[in-house]
Coordinates of C-alpha atoms in Angstrom, one line a residue:
X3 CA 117.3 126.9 122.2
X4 CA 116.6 128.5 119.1
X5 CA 113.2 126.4 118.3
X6 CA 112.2 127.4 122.2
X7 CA 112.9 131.1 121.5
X8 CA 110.4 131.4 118.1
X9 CA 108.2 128.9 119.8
X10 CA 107.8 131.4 122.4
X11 CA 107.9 134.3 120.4
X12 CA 104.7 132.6 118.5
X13 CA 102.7 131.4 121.3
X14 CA 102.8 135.1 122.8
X15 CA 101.1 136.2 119.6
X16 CA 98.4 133.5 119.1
X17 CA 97.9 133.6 122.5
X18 CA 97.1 137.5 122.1
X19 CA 94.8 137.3 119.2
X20 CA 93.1 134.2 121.7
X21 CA 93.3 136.7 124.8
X22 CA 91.7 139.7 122.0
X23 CA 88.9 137.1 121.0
X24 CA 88.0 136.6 125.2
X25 CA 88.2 140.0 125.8
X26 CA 86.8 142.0 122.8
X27 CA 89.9 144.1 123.4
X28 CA 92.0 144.8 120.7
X29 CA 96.3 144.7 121.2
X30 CA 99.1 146.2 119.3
X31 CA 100.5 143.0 118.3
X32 CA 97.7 142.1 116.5
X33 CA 98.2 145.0 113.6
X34 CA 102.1 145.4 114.0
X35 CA 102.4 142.5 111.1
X36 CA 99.0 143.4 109.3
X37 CA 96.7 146.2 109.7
X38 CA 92.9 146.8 108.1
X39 CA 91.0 149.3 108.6
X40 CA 87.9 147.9 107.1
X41 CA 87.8 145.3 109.5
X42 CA 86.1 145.3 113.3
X43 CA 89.3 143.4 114.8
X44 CA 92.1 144.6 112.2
X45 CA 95.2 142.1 112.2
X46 CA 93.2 139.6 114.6
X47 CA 93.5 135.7 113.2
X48 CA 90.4 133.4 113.9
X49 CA 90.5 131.3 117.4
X50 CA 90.8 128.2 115.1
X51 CA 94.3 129.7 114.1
X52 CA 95.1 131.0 117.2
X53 CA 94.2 127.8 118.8
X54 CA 96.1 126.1 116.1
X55 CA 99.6 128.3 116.5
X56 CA 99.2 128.6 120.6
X57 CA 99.4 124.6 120.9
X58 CA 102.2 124.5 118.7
X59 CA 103.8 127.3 120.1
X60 CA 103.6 125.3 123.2
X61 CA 105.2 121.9 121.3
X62 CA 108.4 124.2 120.7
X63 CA 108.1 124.8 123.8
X64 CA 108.5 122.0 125.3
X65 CA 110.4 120.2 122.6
X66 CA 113.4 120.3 124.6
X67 CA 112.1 118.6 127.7
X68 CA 112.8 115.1 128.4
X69 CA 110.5 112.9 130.4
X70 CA 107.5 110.4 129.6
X71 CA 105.5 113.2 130.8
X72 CA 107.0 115.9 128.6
X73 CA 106.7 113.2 125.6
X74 CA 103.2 112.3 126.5
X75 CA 102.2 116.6 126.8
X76 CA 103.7 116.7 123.2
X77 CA 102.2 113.8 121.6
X78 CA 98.9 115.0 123.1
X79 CA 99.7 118.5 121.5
X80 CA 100.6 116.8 118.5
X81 CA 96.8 114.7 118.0
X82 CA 94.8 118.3 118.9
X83 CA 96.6 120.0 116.1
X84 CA 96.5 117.5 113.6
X85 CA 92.5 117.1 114.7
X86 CA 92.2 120.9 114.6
X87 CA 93.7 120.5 110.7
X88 CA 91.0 118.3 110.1
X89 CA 88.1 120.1 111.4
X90 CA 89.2 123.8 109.3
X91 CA 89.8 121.5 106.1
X92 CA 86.2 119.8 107.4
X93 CA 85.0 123.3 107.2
X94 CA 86.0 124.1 103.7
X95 CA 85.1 120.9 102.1
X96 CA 81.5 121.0 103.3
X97 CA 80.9 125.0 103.4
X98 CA 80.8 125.2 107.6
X99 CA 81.7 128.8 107.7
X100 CA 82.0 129.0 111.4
X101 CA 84.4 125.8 111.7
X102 CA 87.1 128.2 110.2
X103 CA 86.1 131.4 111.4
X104 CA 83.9 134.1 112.6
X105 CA 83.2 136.1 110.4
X106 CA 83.8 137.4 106.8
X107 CA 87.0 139.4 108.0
X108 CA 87.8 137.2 110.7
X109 CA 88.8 133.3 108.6
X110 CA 91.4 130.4 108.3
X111 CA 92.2 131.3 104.8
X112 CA 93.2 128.9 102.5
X113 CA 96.7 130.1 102.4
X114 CA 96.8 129.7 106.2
X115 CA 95.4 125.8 106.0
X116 CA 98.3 125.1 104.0
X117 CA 100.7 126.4 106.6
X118 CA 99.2 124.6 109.2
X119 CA 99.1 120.9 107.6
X120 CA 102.8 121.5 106.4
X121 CA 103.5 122.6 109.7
X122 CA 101.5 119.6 111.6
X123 CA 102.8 116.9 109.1
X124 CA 106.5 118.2 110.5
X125 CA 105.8 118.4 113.8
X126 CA 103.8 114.9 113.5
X127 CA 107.4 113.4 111.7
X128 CA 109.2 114.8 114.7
X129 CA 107.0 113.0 116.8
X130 CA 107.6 109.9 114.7
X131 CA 111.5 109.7 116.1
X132 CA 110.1 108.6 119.5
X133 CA 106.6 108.7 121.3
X134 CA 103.5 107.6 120.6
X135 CA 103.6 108.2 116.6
X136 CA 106.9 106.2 116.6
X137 CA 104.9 103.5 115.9
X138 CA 104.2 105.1 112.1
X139 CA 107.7 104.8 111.3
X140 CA 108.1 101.4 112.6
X141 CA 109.8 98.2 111.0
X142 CA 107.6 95.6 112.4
X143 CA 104.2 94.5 111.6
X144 CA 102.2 97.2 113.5
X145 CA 104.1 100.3 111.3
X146 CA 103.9 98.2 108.2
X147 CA 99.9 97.9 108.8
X148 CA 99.6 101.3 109.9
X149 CA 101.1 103.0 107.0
X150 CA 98.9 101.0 104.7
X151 CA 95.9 101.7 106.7
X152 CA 96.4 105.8 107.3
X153 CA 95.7 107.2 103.9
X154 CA 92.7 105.2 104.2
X155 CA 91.7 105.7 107.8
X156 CA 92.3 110.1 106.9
X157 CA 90.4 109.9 103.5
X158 CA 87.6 107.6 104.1
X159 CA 85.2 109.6 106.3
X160 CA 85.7 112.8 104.2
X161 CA 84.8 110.7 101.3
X162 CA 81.9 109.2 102.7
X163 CA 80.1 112.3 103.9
X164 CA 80.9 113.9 100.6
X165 CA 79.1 111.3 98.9
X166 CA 76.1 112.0 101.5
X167 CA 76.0 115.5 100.5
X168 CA 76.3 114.8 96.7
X169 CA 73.3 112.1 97.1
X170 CA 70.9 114.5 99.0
X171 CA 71.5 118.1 97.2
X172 CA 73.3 117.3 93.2
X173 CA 70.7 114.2 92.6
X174 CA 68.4 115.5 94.9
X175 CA 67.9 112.5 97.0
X176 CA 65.4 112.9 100.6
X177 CA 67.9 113.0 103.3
X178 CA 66.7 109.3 104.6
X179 CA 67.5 107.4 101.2
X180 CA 71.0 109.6 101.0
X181 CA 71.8 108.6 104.6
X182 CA 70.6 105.0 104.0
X183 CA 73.1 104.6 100.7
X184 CA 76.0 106.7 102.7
X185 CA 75.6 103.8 105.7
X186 CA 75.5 101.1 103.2
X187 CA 78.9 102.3 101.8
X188 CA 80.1 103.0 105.1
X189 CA 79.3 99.3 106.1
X190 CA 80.7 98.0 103.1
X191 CA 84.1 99.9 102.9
X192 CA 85.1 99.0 106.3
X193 CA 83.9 95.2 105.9
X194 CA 86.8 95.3 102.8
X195 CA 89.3 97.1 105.0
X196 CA 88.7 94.2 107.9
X197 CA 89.1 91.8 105.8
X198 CA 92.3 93.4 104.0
X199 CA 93.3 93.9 107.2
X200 CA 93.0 90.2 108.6
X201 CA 94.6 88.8 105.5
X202 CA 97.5 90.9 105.7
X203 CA 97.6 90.1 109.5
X204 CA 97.3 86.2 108.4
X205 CA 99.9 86.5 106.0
X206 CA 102.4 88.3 108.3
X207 CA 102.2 85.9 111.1
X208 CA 103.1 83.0 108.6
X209 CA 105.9 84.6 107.3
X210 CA 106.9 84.8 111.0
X211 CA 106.2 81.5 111.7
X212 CA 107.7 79.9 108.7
X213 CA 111.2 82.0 109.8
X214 CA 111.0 81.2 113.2
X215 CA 109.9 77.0 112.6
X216 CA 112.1 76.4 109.6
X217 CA 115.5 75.5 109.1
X218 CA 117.3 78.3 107.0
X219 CA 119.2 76.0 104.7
X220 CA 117.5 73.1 104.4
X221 CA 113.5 74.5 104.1
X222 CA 112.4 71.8 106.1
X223 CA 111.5 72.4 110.1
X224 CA 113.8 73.6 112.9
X225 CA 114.6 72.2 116.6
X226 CA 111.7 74.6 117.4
X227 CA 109.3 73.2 114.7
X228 CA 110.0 69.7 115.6
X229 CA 109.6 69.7 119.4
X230 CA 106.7 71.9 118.9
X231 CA 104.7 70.1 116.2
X232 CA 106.1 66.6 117.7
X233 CA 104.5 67.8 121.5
X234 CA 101.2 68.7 119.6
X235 CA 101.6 65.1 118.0
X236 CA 102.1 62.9 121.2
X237 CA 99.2 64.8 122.6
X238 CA 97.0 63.6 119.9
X239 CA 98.0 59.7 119.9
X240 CA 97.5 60.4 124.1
X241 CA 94.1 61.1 123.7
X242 CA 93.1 58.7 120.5
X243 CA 94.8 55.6 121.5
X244 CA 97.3 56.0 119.0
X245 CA 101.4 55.1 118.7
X246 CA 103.8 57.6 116.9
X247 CA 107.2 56.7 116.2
X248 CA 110.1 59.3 116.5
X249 CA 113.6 58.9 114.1
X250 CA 116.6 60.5 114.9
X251 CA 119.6 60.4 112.0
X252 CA 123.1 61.6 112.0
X253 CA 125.0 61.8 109.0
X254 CA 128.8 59.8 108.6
X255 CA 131.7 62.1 107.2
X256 CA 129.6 65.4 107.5
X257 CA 132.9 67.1 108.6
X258 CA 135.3 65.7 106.4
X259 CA 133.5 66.3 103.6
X260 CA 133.4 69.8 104.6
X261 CA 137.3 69.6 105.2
X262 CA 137.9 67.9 101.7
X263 CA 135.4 69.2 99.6
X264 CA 134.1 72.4 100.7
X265 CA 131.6 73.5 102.7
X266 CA 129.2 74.4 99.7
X267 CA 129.6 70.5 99.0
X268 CA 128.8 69.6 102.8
X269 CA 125.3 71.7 102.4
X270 CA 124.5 70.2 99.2
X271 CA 124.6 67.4 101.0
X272 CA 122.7 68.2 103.9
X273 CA 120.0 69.8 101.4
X274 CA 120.0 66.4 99.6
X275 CA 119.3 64.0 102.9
X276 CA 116.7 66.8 104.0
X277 CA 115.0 66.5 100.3
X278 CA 115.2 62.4 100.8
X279 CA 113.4 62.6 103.8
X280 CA 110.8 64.7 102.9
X281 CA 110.2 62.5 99.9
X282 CA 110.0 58.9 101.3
X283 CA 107.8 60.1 104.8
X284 CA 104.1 61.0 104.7
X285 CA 103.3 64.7 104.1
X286 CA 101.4 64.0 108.0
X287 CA 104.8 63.5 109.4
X288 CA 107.3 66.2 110.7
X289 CA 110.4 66.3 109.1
X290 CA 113.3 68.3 110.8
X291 CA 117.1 69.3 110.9
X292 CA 117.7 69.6 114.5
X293 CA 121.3 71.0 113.9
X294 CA 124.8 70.3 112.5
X295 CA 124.2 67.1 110.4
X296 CA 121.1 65.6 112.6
X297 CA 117.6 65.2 111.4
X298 CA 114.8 63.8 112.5
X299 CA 111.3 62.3 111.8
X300 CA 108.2 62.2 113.9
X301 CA 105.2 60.0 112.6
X302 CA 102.4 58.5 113.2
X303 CA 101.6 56.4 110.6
X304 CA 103.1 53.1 111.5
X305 CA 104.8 52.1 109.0
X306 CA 108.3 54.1 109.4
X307 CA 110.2 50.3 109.0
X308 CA 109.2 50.5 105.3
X309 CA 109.9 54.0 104.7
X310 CA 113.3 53.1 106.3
X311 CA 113.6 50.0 103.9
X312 CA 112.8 52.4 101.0
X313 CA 115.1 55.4 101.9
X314 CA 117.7 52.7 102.6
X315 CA 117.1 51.2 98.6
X316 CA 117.2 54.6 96.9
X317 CA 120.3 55.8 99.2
X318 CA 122.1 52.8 98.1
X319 CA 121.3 53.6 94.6
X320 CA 122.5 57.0 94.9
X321 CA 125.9 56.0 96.1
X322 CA 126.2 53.2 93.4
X323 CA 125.6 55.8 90.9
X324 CA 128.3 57.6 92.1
X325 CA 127.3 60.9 90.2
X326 CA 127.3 63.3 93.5
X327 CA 131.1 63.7 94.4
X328 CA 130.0 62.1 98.4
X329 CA 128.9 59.3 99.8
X330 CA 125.4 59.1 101.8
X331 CA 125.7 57.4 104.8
X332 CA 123.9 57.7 108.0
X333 CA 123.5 56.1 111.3
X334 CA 119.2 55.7 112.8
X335 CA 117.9 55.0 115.6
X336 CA 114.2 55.0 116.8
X337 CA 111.4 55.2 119.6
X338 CA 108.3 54.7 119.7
X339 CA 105.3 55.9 122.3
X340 CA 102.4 53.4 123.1
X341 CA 100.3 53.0 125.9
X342 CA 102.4 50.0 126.6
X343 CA 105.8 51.3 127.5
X344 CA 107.0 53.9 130.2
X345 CA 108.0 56.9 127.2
X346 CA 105.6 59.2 128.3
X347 CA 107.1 62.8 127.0
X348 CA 108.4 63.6 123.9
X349 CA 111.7 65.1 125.2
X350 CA 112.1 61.3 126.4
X351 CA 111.3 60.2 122.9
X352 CA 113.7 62.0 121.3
X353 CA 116.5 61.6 124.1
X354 CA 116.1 57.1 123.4
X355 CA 115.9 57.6 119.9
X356 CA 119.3 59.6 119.9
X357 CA 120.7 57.0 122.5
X358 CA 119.7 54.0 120.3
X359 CA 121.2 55.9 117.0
X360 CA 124.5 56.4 118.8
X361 CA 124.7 52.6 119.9
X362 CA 124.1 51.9 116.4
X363 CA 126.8 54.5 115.5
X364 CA 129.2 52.5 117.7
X365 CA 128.1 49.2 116.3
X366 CA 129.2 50.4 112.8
X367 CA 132.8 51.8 113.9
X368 CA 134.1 48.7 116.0
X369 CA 133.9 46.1 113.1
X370 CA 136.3 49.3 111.3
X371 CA 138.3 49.5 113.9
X372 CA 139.1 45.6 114.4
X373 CA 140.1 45.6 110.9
X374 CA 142.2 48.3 111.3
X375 CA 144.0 46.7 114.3
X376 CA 144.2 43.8 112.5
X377 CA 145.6 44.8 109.5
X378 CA 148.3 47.3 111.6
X379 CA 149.5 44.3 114.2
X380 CA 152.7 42.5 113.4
X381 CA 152.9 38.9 112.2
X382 CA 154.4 37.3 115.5
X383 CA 151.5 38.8 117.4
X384 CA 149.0 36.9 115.1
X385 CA 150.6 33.5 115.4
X386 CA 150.8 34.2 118.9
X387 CA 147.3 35.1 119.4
X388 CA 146.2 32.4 116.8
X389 CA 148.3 29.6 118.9

């Protein structure tokens, strides 16, 4: 209520030195703060500052509003004064008298430009809290780029044009080769700030992508990296003609190793199957951790049997070794597209080769649990069963 109040209490005073300047009338408001004789309009600021403290007069206003129209009125309020700041400083950087007054007695003094980009780089920060200019204090890309870009955008012109002037009138340059230099650097300036601006961009959006398609832990692809490169890979080996093969492993003893060991221990191990993998595939195929202690391999390279038969060798050397406090062991199962069988999605890929790694998964625990029966039944029911 307070802001309101002095916002009032300034936008009837611009507004009467703006009302003075219409009417060639002078008011007592205009010399009850400052008074000189010497002048024609004693007390009277320029229309530029009058302009300058009747729109934010009007922001104080209205600062208490709540609306999108209200917001939109301020932000509006908010680009005419900051423009307004622009166009006195404009003035006094290139000696345009009448851009900061109207007369000798009648000015935007320098003092007064400095109270009026203080006071529009505070209002501007208010503005940044919500509205249109919120997007300055962002997090995301389009604040990150636009802070970067700002000082740039606000300096560049000024500096341009000042090099015009210094061309045509210190070195004494004909107006056409000042103006032809001043476009060149124009040109050239914002060619480097595009393509600043389009690396940074570039950069960005694979940061983004490498968060949102990669597995946090093990650096390799996600679920969503997998399905999505995988989907891009079927469509290829649809149009060329081509088979790609998709492997779906899940690790033995994930959880008791966890339960024994640790769960630093557990993700050491997953870290070391997702390094394994990595190494003994083709850099062309797609290597993923689709969750918990399941992985994955799409390829198209045809021979996944013998990278199978060589992860299988070093794996078994690994264990032998017997220097990693686990064991590696892992069930696999496979599917493969071809014009010759009925898998024609890659959801369906993935869904057979997870079937046919469970049934191998099965196969593996039944011998175990025979051996377990057998060794737990008593010694009547074996000569039983044996007669």
């Amino acid at each position: 209520m307070a802001g309101q109040v002095l916002g009032g209490i300034v936008l009837l005073i611009a507004g009467t030195a703006l009302l003075g300047h219409a009417t060639g009338e002078p008011f007592y408001l205009e010399t009850l703060l400052a008074s000189d004789g010497q002048s024609l309009a004693p007390g009277r600021m320029s229309i530029q500052t009058s302009l300058f403290f009747v729109m934010l007069g009007f922001a104080c206003v209205c600062e208490g509003k709540d609306g999108p129209s209200c917001t939109l009125i301020r932000d509006l309020v908010c680009s005419l004064l900051v423009t307004l700041v622009f166009v006195v400083a404009a003035g006094y950087l290139f000696g345009a008298s009448t851009l900061f007054g109207q007369g000798s007695d009648i000015r935007t003094s320098p003092q007064t430009l400095v109270s009026m980009v203080l006071l529009a780089t505070s209002l501007l920060i208010t503005r940044m809290q919500q509205g249109y200019f919120a997007i300055l204090a962002g997090i995301g890309i389009g604040g990150e780029i636009s802070r970067a870009v700002l000082p740039l955008a606000v300096s560049l012109p000024f500096l341009i044009i000042s090099c015009s002037v210094w061309l045509s009138q210190g070195k004494g340059m004909s107006p056409a080769l000042a103006s032809a230099l001043t476009a060149s650097l124009s040109a050239g300036s914002l060619f480097v700030v595009l393509v600043w601006l389009s690396r940074k961009i570039n950069g960005m959006e694979s940061e983004l992508r490498d968060i949102s398609l990669v597995d946090d832990l093990t650096k390799i692809n996600n679920r969503r990296g997998f399905f999505m490169l995988g989907e891009h890979m079927l469509f290829e080996a649809h149009r060329d003609g081509r088979t790609i093969t998709v492997l779906f492993f899940d690790l033995d003893g994930l959880k008791g190793i966890n339960d024994t060991l640790g769960h630093d221990i557990g993700s050491d191990l997953l870290k070391h199957v997702a390094t394994l993998l990595r190494d003994h595939f083709r850099k062309s195929d797609v290597v993923a951790r689709l969750g918990g202690d399941e992985f994955a391999v799409v390829s198209s390279s045809g021979d996944t049997q013998i990278a199978l038969k060589r992860l299988e060798r070093v794996v078994n050397a690994i264990n032998k070794a017997g220097k990693r406090p686990y064991h590696i062991s892992y069930s696999v199962g496979e599917a493969t597209f071809s014009a010759d069988n009925s898998l024609t999605s890659f959801s369906e890929l993935v869904a057979t080769a997870d079937a046919r790694m469970y049934e191998r998964k099965r196969a593996k625990k039944q011998p175990r649990q025979s051996s377990l029966r057998s060794a737990t039944s008593p010694p009547a029911r074996e000569v039983e069963t044996a007669s």
